[in-house]
Amino acid sequence: MIDERWRRTAEILVNYSTSVRSGERVLIVMVEPETFPLAAAVYEAAIRAGGLPHVQFASAYLERALMRHGTEAQVGWVPEPELNAIHWADVYIGLRGARNPHEFAGVPADVIAAHRRAMGVVSRARTERTRWVLVRVPNEAFAQQAGMALDETMAFFFRAVLRDWAEEARTYERIRERFQRAHTVHITGRGTDLTFSTVGRTYVVGDGRHNMPDGEIYTAPVDDSLEGVVTFEFPGIYAGVRIPDIRLVFERGRVVSAAASANADLLARILDTDAGARRVGEFGVGLNFGIDRFTGDVLFDEKIGGTVHLALGRAYAECGGTNDSAVHWDIVKDLRVEGTISLDGEKVFEDGGYRF
Amino acid sequence: MIDERWRRTAEILVNYSTSVRSGERVLIVMVEPETFPLAAAVYEAAIRAGGLPHVQFASAYLERALMRHGTEAQVGWVPEPELNAIHWADVYIGLRGARNPHEFAGVPADVIAAHRRAMGVVSRARTERTRWVLVRVPNEAFAQQAGMALDETMAFFFRAVLRDWAEEARTYERIRERFQRAHTVHITGRGTDLTFSTVGRTYVVGDGRHNMPDGEIYTAPVDDSLEGVVTFEFPGIYAGVRIPDIRLVFERGRVVSAAASANADLLARILDTDAGARRVGEFGVGLNFGIDRFTGDVLFDEKIGGTVHLALGRAYAECGGTNDSAVHWDIVKDLRVEGTISLDGEKVFEDGGYRF
């Protein structure tokens, strides 16, 4: 029996996120066997919408087997059936489960890179040729990382996902327009007084059509405009390692001083990756008030309503940014207890809520 | 962690059943999420053999959703990605799990038939275009049907599968040659004295290259040659219903009298399906001595070493049979405690074993 909440999630993915129409081809990618209940619900919703669904399987365990036992040719092979399926599909619904986040441990970096290049061909085809949405499907491994019980985790997930997305999208768009009109952003809070410009840059809205859950607007700040200091309530997580209490000082867009209460050496190494790693490629604003706690999974954390996030490194082209660092590392700041956002001097966020 | 026995099963499927060679494309079809451990093992074995594997997913739950909620066009649709994948593949390895054998219950027969027609296109492409093998993967549902504990079920499965198949194949071939040379078969046993001719017919060997587990030889008896009586120790199972203690009397190849200790009315209805249903389309000999008990799954039961089976109805073309009944219903007779097989008057099976 499929949980009614999976059915409602599936309805959102099929009828809102990707708007499947009669006769359309729907590729459902089931990552790890545990996502089967949602895969079955999405399949049924696609059938009910008149679609022609097909389920494909993927798993980090298979990727590990490929990378550990494959030759260079096998690892570098672009999987034709996956590419063919994307060329066939009008809609792509990716159900991303994860049993263990460390399945690539011990695999040489160049082998991982070769595998990622091959899979990148598939990802690019997906984004270019299909209406796509990706879902991060939680399970015990997610609960373990988040420090929550499993039932609590699932209730948390469904609070984040089972929203009136048409209504959410209207709210996000209103907020996006207000940010888009502004020239400067000023953020205050615990250990924080940071300003930057977004002139000439574009705010993009994440309203559940590509990610689920979703709920953010984001842009690329003008590269050399950041001035001041920011302290992050939530740890930065880099390749699985937590860096708590990060404090960054900016001068003309560059991090000139960085501190953390642990793993400060890793923080320093990240900043030294390349020139772009010391600059901010993304400024994002979390808008999903159904997500109310830190989990350690940035796809959720960056959407917490009442937070902002900065990414060191690479900018998104659609925002008009030019930072092309190898790094893109999101760190989330909580403004709910203490903090304000002002646009061109007008406070738009205060006391945990938006003022317009 | 993948059970070592799944790894050994995977080795057999990849290196014996389908002989995957370097650069070959291997389509692995994972039916139901529970077959994942074997799918992962097969994937890894295919990688190690130099192959290019791809995993596809299928499930009776998806088929049910399609049949219950799909339009005629959706149900009749030949799933293009599955067909494309078969056209792509050199080798097909089907891992057939089943959570519940009754998932088609309540679906109208014409809808099931339309679905089967569409899937038949895929099956035909598989048999025509790939080197294929199908595995019946047991689980709790299988254990429930067989009346065994789960660990006992798995041990049973691996005893049936983890054999020296090159050696088994040589033994089967020797037995096949002896049967092929004979003109008449005479079977005796409890309530049994049956003779028939196989002149002009071909015995085919099942040696693990298309089914796993495997272990049988089979042919199509000359249609009007069966004379005598046969009593079956194991129940016939038709669409999930058990018909115990079946006794059939043959005259000139036709069943002229049929009895059973229960569900005799169903037995009568099966025999009345069409003209061919009253005649035997297949005579098979179970040769896998690793399968030592009745399970209720005919794919295992018909291979029990020391049994024979008769199928009422349709014959296999490769055996030279012509019976084209809509029925093909296998019933298994146990010769291990009491029974003999004679070929042209020479006893070749007696006291539970072959004599040559």
XYZ file of C-alpha atoms in Angstrom:
712
model
C 0.000 0.000 0.000
C 1.338 3.386 -0.959
C 1.289 6.046 1.763
C -1.260 8.718 0.895
C 1.515 11.307 1.337
C 3.556 9.707 -1.447
C 0.477 9.915 -3.642
C 0.118 13.629 -2.906
C 3.846 14.141 -3.536
C 3.459 12.328 -6.860
C 0.490 14.511 -7.810
C 2.625 17.613 -7.247
C 5.530 16.241 -9.298
C 3.341 15.158 -12.206
C 0.651 17.825 -12.255
C 2.498 20.871 -10.904
C 6.289 20.516 -11.313
C 6.326 18.964 -14.777
C 2.677 19.411 -15.896
C 2.474 16.064 -17.666
C -0.038 16.145 -20.508
C -1.814 13.320 -22.271
C 0.479 11.311 -24.551
C 3.688 12.702 -23.053
C 6.597 10.400 -22.319
C 7.649 10.379 -18.685
C 11.003 9.001 -17.564
C 11.003 8.171 -13.851
C 14.450 7.526 -12.401
C 14.340 5.514 -9.186
C 17.590 6.031 -7.290
C 18.084 3.210 -4.777
C 15.380 0.594 -4.199
C 13.909 2.506 -1.250
C 12.382 5.119 -3.541
C 10.044 2.462 -4.978
C 6.909 3.635 -3.087
C 7.286 7.116 -4.557
C 8.217 5.683 -7.979
C 5.030 3.599 -7.977
C 2.963 6.645 -6.928
C 4.552 8.804 -9.658
C 3.984 6.054 -12.224
C 0.303 5.886 -11.299
C -0.073 9.677 -11.335
C 1.572 9.785 -14.775
C -0.826 7.108 -16.051
C -3.784 9.055 -14.643
C -2.504 12.193 -16.385
C -2.563 10.270 -19.682
C 1.221 9.943 -19.854
C 3.428 7.074 -21.013
C 5.754 6.411 -18.090
C 8.910 4.320 -17.896
C 10.972 3.556 -14.780
C 14.750 3.403 -14.850
C 16.972 2.394 -11.941
C 20.163 3.933 -10.590
C 22.233 3.416 -7.465
C 25.421 4.652 -5.855
C 26.299 0.973 -5.315
C 26.309 0.353 -9.056
C 28.377 3.492 -9.615
C 30.866 2.254 -7.040
C 31.100 -1.151 -8.747
C 31.695 0.609 -12.065
C 34.414 2.856 -10.653
C 36.146 0.115 -8.656
C 36.122 -2.646 -11.261
C 35.702 -0.854 -14.596
C 38.430 -0.072 -17.091
C 39.029 3.507 -18.192
C 36.805 2.850 -21.217
C 33.983 1.483 -19.061
C 34.165 4.328 -16.530
C 34.274 6.935 -19.296
C 31.406 5.330 -21.236
C 28.317 7.497 -21.564
C 25.501 5.053 -20.756
C 23.591 4.888 -24.040
C 20.313 3.542 -22.634
C 20.150 6.476 -20.190
C 20.872 8.965 -22.947
C 18.401 7.248 -25.292
C 15.738 7.366 -22.587
C 16.285 11.112 -22.152
C 16.040 11.678 -25.892
C 12.806 9.687 -25.786
C 11.368 11.552 -22.776
C 9.358 14.769 -22.643
C 9.496 14.806 -18.854
C 12.145 13.574 -16.398
C 11.313 12.917 -12.747
C 14.383 11.973 -10.703
C 13.750 10.342 -7.319
C 17.033 10.647 -5.530
C 17.380 8.353 -2.588
C 20.687 7.669 -0.869
C 21.465 4.730 1.399
C 24.871 5.905 2.453
C 26.422 9.227 1.433
C 29.951 7.797 1.489
C 29.734 5.196 -1.290
C 32.465 6.902 -3.326
C 34.927 6.665 -0.421
C 38.298 5.275 -1.430
C 37.673 5.726 -5.158
C 40.542 7.736 -6.734
C 39.561 11.342 -7.527
C 40.460 11.016 -11.218
C 38.190 7.986 -11.566
C 35.311 9.865 -9.904
C 36.012 12.799 -12.230
C 35.949 10.558 -15.334
C 32.658 9.013 -14.184
C 31.173 12.458 -13.491
C 32.191 13.669 -16.957
C 30.371 10.736 -18.556
C 27.287 11.278 -16.405
C 27.486 15.014 -17.103
C 26.565 14.264 -20.724
C 23.378 12.631 -19.450
C 22.607 15.508 -17.038
C 23.112 18.115 -19.744
C 20.798 16.234 -22.102
C 18.229 16.135 -19.298
C 18.334 19.881 -18.633
C 18.390 20.748 -22.337
C 15.789 18.326 -23.653
C 13.249 17.598 -20.924
C 11.042 19.274 -18.373
C 12.798 17.901 -15.317
C 12.389 17.818 -11.558
C 14.631 16.222 -8.934
C 13.390 15.027 -5.551
C 15.629 14.355 -2.591
C 13.881 11.348 -1.015
C 14.766 10.903 2.661
C 15.276 7.601 4.462
C 17.215 6.232 7.452
C 20.520 7.573 6.095
C 19.018 11.058 5.807
C 17.558 10.752 9.320
C 20.955 9.696 10.659
C 22.669 12.688 9.082
C 19.944 15.040 10.331
C 19.874 13.523 13.828
C 16.144 12.830 13.648
C 13.935 9.788 14.144
C 12.656 8.265 10.913
C 8.990 9.139 11.423
C 10.001 12.680 12.370
C 12.145 12.822 9.206
C 9.285 11.741 6.984
C 6.864 14.190 8.626
C 9.482 16.913 8.123
C 9.875 15.966 4.439
C 6.150 16.011 3.788
C 5.740 19.395 5.552
C 8.374 20.721 3.144
C 6.801 19.173 0.045
C 3.033 18.996 0.537
C 2.358 22.694 0.053
C 0.062 24.678 -2.194
C 2.760 25.252 -4.770
C 0.762 27.577 -6.980
C 0.265 29.792 -3.928
C 3.917 29.408 -2.844
C 5.035 30.355 -6.353
C 2.976 33.564 -6.259
C 4.490 34.520 -2.882
C 8.036 33.754 -4.023
C 7.515 35.760 -7.191
C 6.327 38.793 -5.194
C 9.452 38.570 -3.006
C 11.670 38.033 -6.044
C 10.293 41.171 -7.720
C 11.025 43.254 -4.609
C 14.626 41.979 -4.441
C 15.037 42.431 -8.193
C 14.096 46.129 -7.949
C 16.836 46.801 -5.342
C 20.417 47.835 -5.999
C 21.929 46.890 -2.657
C 21.375 44.268 0.009
C 22.265 44.820 3.653
C 22.189 41.918 6.082
C 22.565 42.258 9.842
C 22.412 39.710 12.623
C 24.535 37.912 15.161
C 28.152 38.802 14.284
C 26.956 40.071 10.933
C 26.926 43.355 9.026
C 27.272 42.715 5.309
C 26.407 44.772 2.231
C 26.647 44.033 -1.462
C 25.271 45.109 -4.817
C 23.108 43.087 -7.221
C 22.905 45.753 -9.931
C 22.604 44.172 -13.370
C 22.131 40.709 -11.901
C 19.026 38.508 -12.105
C 17.150 36.906 -9.222
C 15.867 33.448 -10.138
C 13.005 31.786 -8.273
C 12.987 28.148 -7.180
C 9.297 27.313 -6.944
C 9.172 23.525 -7.154
C 9.436 23.081 -10.881
C 13.022 21.717 -10.789
C 13.557 20.788 -7.170
C 11.291 19.252 -4.585
C 11.189 20.468 -1.911
C 11.967 23.959 -3.103
C 11.575 27.542 -1.934
C 14.253 30.106 -2.605
C 15.281 33.031 -4.727
C 18.906 33.445 -5.671
C 21.214 35.688 -7.629
C 24.911 36.369 -8.167
C 26.128 39.464 -6.256
C 28.392 41.892 -8.115
C 31.763 40.198 -7.580
C 33.768 42.942 -5.875
C 30.851 44.566 -4.035
C 30.787 42.576 -0.789
C 31.915 44.546 2.257
C 31.676 43.621 5.915
C 31.356 40.524 8.020
C 29.047 37.514 8.180
C 28.790 34.769 10.808
C 26.925 31.558 10.040
C 24.708 29.814 12.611
C 24.721 26.536 10.673
C 27.939 24.639 9.931
C 29.308 24.643 6.433
C 29.556 21.054 5.171
C 32.246 20.252 2.648
C 32.580 16.699 1.270
C 30.846 15.432 4.384
C 32.986 17.384 6.890
C 31.287 19.966 9.147
C 32.916 23.355 9.658
C 31.070 25.090 12.522
C 30.790 28.797 13.398
C 32.245 30.123 10.173
C 32.970 33.850 10.181
C 34.021 35.595 6.976
C 35.251 39.177 6.520
C 34.937 40.702 3.038
C 36.795 43.597 1.463
C 35.953 44.531 -2.115
C 34.305 41.131 -2.603
C 37.238 39.068 -1.351
C 37.358 37.029 1.834
C 40.244 38.643 3.715
C 39.730 36.811 6.975
C 38.083 33.482 7.757
C 37.558 31.727 11.073
C 35.743 28.630 12.345
C 35.524 26.827 15.680
C 36.759 23.570 14.089
C 38.263 22.396 10.800
C 39.572 25.924 10.098
C 42.394 24.364 8.083
C 39.872 22.813 5.676
C 38.126 26.195 5.415
C 41.456 27.800 4.504
C 42.127 25.116 1.876
C 38.700 25.613 0.287
C 39.318 29.361 0.036
C 42.677 28.692 -1.606
C 41.262 26.376 -4.290
C 41.335 29.130 -6.909
C 40.739 32.881 -7.225
C 36.948 32.494 -7.425
C 36.717 30.418 -4.254
C 37.426 33.538 -2.186
C 34.450 35.372 -3.730
C 30.695 34.851 -3.479
C 29.003 33.384 -6.560
C 25.521 33.101 -5.108
C 23.312 34.940 -2.672
C 20.149 33.000 -1.885
C 17.111 33.566 0.295
C 15.296 30.572 1.829
C 11.522 30.915 1.528
C 10.034 27.523 2.457
C 8.510 28.050 5.910
C 7.591 24.344 5.957
C 11.312 23.643 6.420
C 12.010 24.684 9.975
C 15.244 23.015 10.997
C 18.788 22.319 9.908
C 19.354 18.798 8.513
C 22.879 18.821 7.149
C 21.494 18.358 3.609
C 21.987 21.659 1.834
C 19.150 21.022 -0.625
C 16.830 21.355 2.364
C 18.831 23.750 4.533
C 19.228 26.473 1.914
C 15.429 26.619 1.615
C 14.633 27.086 5.306
C 12.251 30.051 5.505
C 14.009 32.906 7.339
C 17.536 32.020 6.259
C 19.919 33.331 3.633
C 22.843 31.493 2.059
C 26.029 32.518 0.370
C 27.925 30.227 -1.952
C 31.655 30.708 -2.255
C 32.799 30.107 -5.809
C 30.972 29.483 -9.061
C 27.983 31.628 -10.061
C 24.957 30.479 -12.044
C 24.929 31.804 -15.584
C 21.185 32.487 -15.413
C 21.854 34.998 -12.624
C 24.350 36.925 -14.748
C 27.336 35.947 -12.585
C 30.796 35.367 -13.995
C 32.617 33.539 -11.164
C 33.801 30.273 -12.718
C 35.527 28.724 -9.722
C 35.736 24.938 -9.393
C 34.082 25.434 -6.003
C 30.389 26.096 -5.372
C 29.906 25.803 -1.644
C 26.703 26.944 0.071
C 26.742 28.101 3.683
C 23.481 28.922 5.422
C 22.837 31.778 7.868
C 19.828 31.727 10.180
C 18.066 35.123 10.524
C 15.036 33.847 12.420
C 16.158 34.629 15.966
C 18.263 37.670 15.183
C 18.663 39.342 11.838
C 17.357 41.708 9.199
C 17.519 42.112 5.449
C 17.331 45.635 4.026
C 17.008 46.507 0.338
C 18.255 49.981 -0.615
C 17.872 50.897 3.060
C 14.345 49.520 3.535
C 13.954 46.641 5.988
C 12.103 43.807 4.216
C 12.886 41.018 6.705
C 12.755 41.422 10.477
C 11.680 39.354 13.516
C 11.607 36.177 11.468
C 9.256 37.342 8.728
C 8.936 39.339 5.523
C 7.403 42.793 5.835
C 5.594 43.062 2.522
C 27.070 -5.997 1.561
C 26.136 -8.483 -1.133
C 25.774 -12.099 -0.013
C 28.591 -14.182 -1.486
C 25.939 -16.526 -2.896
C 24.435 -13.705 -4.971
C 27.917 -13.041 -6.316
C 28.303 -16.667 -7.331
C 24.826 -16.638 -8.889
C 25.800 -13.500 -10.820
C 29.026 -15.150 -12.036
C 26.989 -18.038 -13.443
C 24.505 -15.730 -15.174
C 27.189 -13.526 -16.705
C 29.968 -15.988 -17.442
C 28.050 -19.227 -18.085
C 24.412 -18.521 -19.053
C 25.020 -15.529 -21.312
C 28.846 -15.596 -21.736
C 29.230 -11.815 -21.651
C 32.281 -10.693 -23.593
C 34.236 -7.460 -23.411
C 32.375 -4.503 -24.919
C 29.004 -6.259 -24.966
C 25.867 -4.436 -23.866
C 24.083 -6.059 -20.954
C 20.494 -5.191 -20.051
C 19.669 -6.189 -16.472
C 15.967 -6.114 -15.653
C 15.296 -5.848 -11.924
C 11.756 -7.008 -11.232
C 10.589 -5.686 -7.846
C 12.976 -3.768 -5.563
C 13.889 -6.914 -3.597
C 15.995 -8.231 -6.469
C 18.448 -5.338 -5.980
C 21.171 -7.418 -4.236
C 21.299 -9.788 -7.200
C 21.028 -6.874 -9.671
C 24.033 -5.214 -8.033
C 25.988 -8.482 -8.121
C 25.127 -9.047 -11.801
C 26.068 -5.441 -12.614
C 29.457 -5.910 -10.969
C 30.037 -9.277 -12.685
C 29.158 -7.681 -16.045
C 31.633 -4.856 -15.382
C 34.325 -7.368 -14.465
C 33.605 -9.256 -17.694
C 34.255 -6.018 -19.617
C 30.571 -5.454 -20.410
C 28.515 -2.265 -20.526
C 25.601 -2.921 -18.192
C 22.351 -1.019 -17.723
C 19.647 -1.687 -15.120
C 15.958 -1.326 -15.901
C 13.142 -1.681 -13.393
C 9.836 -3.492 -13.630
C 7.121 -4.369 -11.135
C 3.734 -6.046 -11.005
C 2.563 -2.999 -9.005
C 3.307 -0.717 -11.943
C 1.581 -3.127 -14.312
C -1.458 -3.111 -12.044
C -1.510 0.709 -11.971
C -1.303 0.744 -15.770
C -4.128 -1.750 -16.178
C -6.383 -0.182 -13.556
C -5.957 3.471 -14.489
C -4.762 3.428 -18.098
C -6.855 4.048 -21.184
C -7.023 1.418 -23.924
C -4.244 3.300 -25.735
C -2.018 3.360 -22.640
C -2.569 -0.330 -21.849
C -1.961 -1.321 -25.478
C 1.148 0.838 -25.787
C 4.365 -1.067 -26.428
C 6.813 0.552 -23.994
C 9.350 2.132 -26.337
C 12.203 2.484 -23.828
C 12.001 -1.246 -23.049
C 11.996 -2.118 -26.736
C 14.821 0.355 -27.434
C 16.859 -1.155 -24.612
C 16.429 -4.638 -26.096
C 17.485 -3.380 -29.522
C 20.513 -1.862 -27.812
C 21.387 -4.981 -25.797
C 23.489 -7.984 -26.760
C 22.563 -9.789 -23.555
C 19.392 -9.717 -21.430
C 19.402 -10.879 -17.810
C 15.914 -10.838 -16.258
C 15.744 -11.003 -12.452
C 12.173 -11.956 -11.759
C 11.098 -11.272 -8.227
C 7.469 -11.302 -7.129
C 6.093 -9.723 -3.988
C 2.597 -11.070 -4.349
C 1.488 -13.434 -7.099
C -2.038 -12.021 -7.117
C -1.403 -8.436 -8.242
C -3.546 -8.862 -11.365
C -6.579 -9.874 -9.284
C -9.721 -7.977 -10.199
C -8.308 -6.679 -13.491
C -10.671 -7.574 -16.367
C -9.371 -10.441 -18.523
C -9.496 -8.373 -21.736
C -7.347 -5.666 -20.140
C -4.791 -8.252 -18.978
C -4.828 -9.717 -22.501
C -4.235 -6.296 -24.109
C -1.348 -5.638 -21.704
C 0.135 -9.084 -22.409
C -0.087 -8.474 -26.159
C 1.891 -5.234 -25.796
C 4.492 -6.885 -23.554
C 4.635 -9.835 -25.945
C 6.257 -7.539 -28.506
C 9.020 -6.850 -25.974
C 9.424 -10.550 -25.071
C 9.624 -11.568 -28.728
C 12.284 -8.935 -29.385
C 14.194 -10.285 -26.394
C 14.154 -13.895 -27.592
C 14.920 -12.933 -31.188
C 17.607 -10.321 -30.629
C 19.488 -11.081 -27.417
C 21.208 -13.881 -25.564
C 18.766 -14.018 -22.646
C 18.368 -15.711 -19.302
C 15.541 -15.415 -16.772
C 15.979 -15.993 -13.053
C 13.151 -16.680 -10.651
C 14.356 -14.826 -7.526
C 12.699 -16.096 -4.344
C 11.655 -13.982 -1.381
C 9.060 -14.078 1.424
C 6.199 -14.475 -1.064
C 7.904 -17.469 -2.628
C 8.578 -18.930 0.847
C 4.924 -18.434 1.771
C 3.739 -20.275 -1.337
C 6.258 -23.062 -0.778
C 5.511 -23.364 2.948
C 9.157 -22.843 3.902
C 11.054 -20.505 6.218
C 12.894 -17.709 4.416
C 16.419 -18.926 5.219
C 15.427 -22.437 4.174
C 13.998 -20.983 0.940
C 17.190 -19.141 0.122
C 19.347 -22.185 0.911
C 17.034 -24.215 -1.347
C 17.372 -21.655 -4.159
C 21.154 -21.572 -3.970
C 21.371 -25.400 -3.929
C 19.378 -25.342 -7.164
C 21.464 -22.591 -8.781
C 25.037 -22.856 -7.511
C 26.006 -25.941 -9.489
C 28.827 -26.749 -11.855
C 26.750 -25.924 -14.925
C 29.306 -27.046 -17.481
C 29.265 -30.464 -15.788
C 25.446 -30.443 -15.435
C 25.162 -29.580 -19.123
C 27.322 -32.546 -20.102
C 25.192 -34.899 -17.957
C 21.926 -33.510 -19.340
C 23.212 -33.832 -22.880
C 24.109 -37.497 -22.332
C 20.603 -38.158 -20.979
C 19.051 -36.166 -23.810
C 20.906 -38.237 -26.409
C 19.661 -41.468 -24.848
C 16.040 -40.248 -24.876
C 16.448 -38.893 -28.400
C 17.517 -42.310 -29.711
C 14.354 -43.981 -28.351
C 11.051 -44.424 -30.161
C 8.802 -45.077 -27.166
C 8.657 -44.003 -23.538
C 7.061 -46.152 -20.851
C 6.448 -44.727 -17.392
C 5.329 -46.756 -14.401
C 4.752 -45.802 -10.796
C 2.041 -45.295 -8.222
C -1.271 -45.499 -10.163
C 0.685 -45.098 -13.391
C 1.291 -47.124 -16.531
C 1.700 -44.807 -19.491
C 3.305 -45.251 -22.910
C 3.794 -42.866 -25.796
C 5.896 -42.325 -28.899
C 8.394 -39.540 -29.565
C 9.307 -40.649 -33.100
C 10.232 -37.659 -35.256
C 10.201 -35.314 -32.282
C 13.141 -33.413 -30.793
C 14.276 -33.420 -27.169
C 15.532 -30.006 -26.081
C 17.858 -29.546 -23.113
C 17.439 -26.840 -20.464
C 20.945 -26.400 -19.115
C 20.889 -22.958 -17.491
C 21.393 -20.827 -20.555
C 17.797 -19.483 -20.595
C 16.458 -20.323 -17.158
C 18.065 -20.309 -13.740
C 17.666 -22.614 -11.986
C 17.337 -25.091 -14.814
C 17.686 -28.814 -15.393
C 15.343 -30.647 -17.714
C 14.970 -32.194 -21.114
C 11.645 -31.947 -22.879
C 9.947 -32.893 -26.081
C 6.481 -33.047 -27.633
C 5.058 -36.607 -27.690
C 3.367 -37.774 -30.891
C -0.106 -36.365 -30.364
C -2.281 -39.503 -30.588
C 0.262 -41.932 -29.143
C -0.443 -41.679 -25.408
C -2.080 -44.770 -23.918
C -2.666 -45.676 -20.288
C -2.985 -43.933 -16.988
C -0.903 -41.461 -14.978
C -1.362 -40.296 -11.392
C 0.456 -37.172 -10.159
C 1.977 -36.957 -6.694
C 2.185 -33.150 -6.826
C -0.904 -30.963 -7.255
C -1.509 -29.278 -10.574
C -1.701 -25.508 -10.026
C -3.850 -23.492 -12.391
C -4.079 -19.702 -11.987
C -3.104 -20.104 -8.343
C -5.620 -22.897 -7.551
C -4.278 -26.305 -6.458
C -5.781 -29.470 -7.944
C -4.464 -32.426 -5.901
C -4.178 -36.113 -6.826
C -4.839 -35.717 -10.509
C -5.351 -38.986 -12.387
C -5.630 -38.967 -16.178
C -6.534 -41.851 -18.469
C -5.395 -41.576 -22.114
C -6.739 -43.315 -25.204
C -5.110 -42.527 -28.545
C -3.591 -39.390 -27.015
C -6.826 -37.986 -25.612
C -7.726 -37.681 -21.939
C -10.847 -39.824 -21.694
C -11.147 -39.753 -17.918
C -9.868 -37.266 -15.366
C -10.161 -37.284 -11.584
C -8.825 -35.220 -8.684
C -9.404 -35.189 -4.928
C -10.455 -31.509 -5.037
C -11.310 -28.875 -7.640
C -12.227 -31.588 -10.138
C -14.667 -29.136 -11.743
C -11.764 -26.778 -12.574
C -9.819 -29.727 -13.998
C -12.796 -30.556 -16.231
C -13.061 -26.934 -17.381
C -9.341 -26.794 -18.260
C -9.680 -29.978 -20.350
C -12.670 -28.447 -22.151
C -10.839 -25.214 -23.095
C -10.225 -26.441 -26.651
C -9.380 -29.645 -28.527
C -5.653 -29.373 -27.741
C -6.200 -29.047 -23.982
C -7.151 -32.723 -23.783
C -3.828 -33.755 -25.345
C -0.244 -33.606 -24.112
C 1.972 -30.946 -25.728
C 5.058 -31.574 -23.619
C 6.810 -34.441 -21.920
C 9.602 -33.223 -19.669
C 12.161 -34.890 -17.433
C 13.447 -33.068 -14.336
C 17.213 -33.416 -13.963
C 18.284 -30.940 -11.290
C 19.080 -33.064 -8.231
C 19.759 -29.861 -6.280
C 15.985 -29.279 -6.330
C 14.635 -31.819 -3.907
C 11.165 -30.658 -2.950
C 7.891 -29.358 -4.293
C 7.435 -25.584 -3.971
C 4.282 -24.776 -5.903
C 6.350 -22.804 -8.448
C 6.406 -24.877 -11.609
C 9.654 -23.303 -12.832
C 11.327 -25.112 -9.926
C 9.046 -28.138 -9.601
C 9.355 -29.306 -13.201
C 13.132 -29.475 -12.725
C 13.167 -31.656 -9.588
C 15.619 -34.476 -10.287
C 13.675 -37.752 -10.420
C 10.406 -36.304 -11.672
C 8.703 -36.107 -15.034
C 6.072 -33.631 -16.143
C 3.385 -33.575 -18.739
C 1.892 -30.377 -20.074
C -1.656 -30.469 -21.339
C -2.070 -28.225 -24.361
C 0.356 -26.253 -26.482
C 3.600 -27.841 -27.710
C 6.901 -26.039 -28.261
C 7.746 -25.559 -31.925
C 11.404 -26.421 -31.307
C 10.303 -29.910 -30.205
C 8.419 -30.497 -33.451
C 5.007 -30.509 -31.763
C 1.882 -29.165 -33.432
C -0.580 -28.785 -30.533
C -1.609 -25.111 -30.602
C -4.003 -25.046 -27.662
C -4.463 -21.845 -25.651
C -3.533 -23.954 -22.619
C -0.014 -25.017 -21.615
C -0.351 -26.518 -18.185
C 2.485 -28.475 -16.561
C 1.758 -31.190 -13.997
C 4.633 -32.887 -12.197
C 4.899 -36.584 -11.289
C 7.354 -37.768 -8.633
C 9.177 -40.996 -9.552
C 11.662 -40.893 -6.701
C 9.893 -43.195 -4.241
C 8.150 -45.389 -6.763
C 8.548 -45.304 -10.517
C 10.505 -46.229 -13.610
C 11.156 -44.841 -17.065
C 11.844 -47.287 -19.881
C 12.967 -46.364 -23.384
C 12.152 -48.938 -26.074
C 11.828 -51.487 -23.265
C 15.088 -50.647 -21.476
C 14.804 -49.265 -17.942
C 16.808 -46.020 -17.752
C 15.361 -44.675 -14.483
C 14.730 -46.784 -11.397
C 15.042 -46.440 -7.592
C 15.369 -42.683 -7.858
C 18.296 -42.531 -10.276
C 19.373 -42.838 -13.888
C 20.994 -46.126 -14.896
C 23.484 -44.925 -17.513
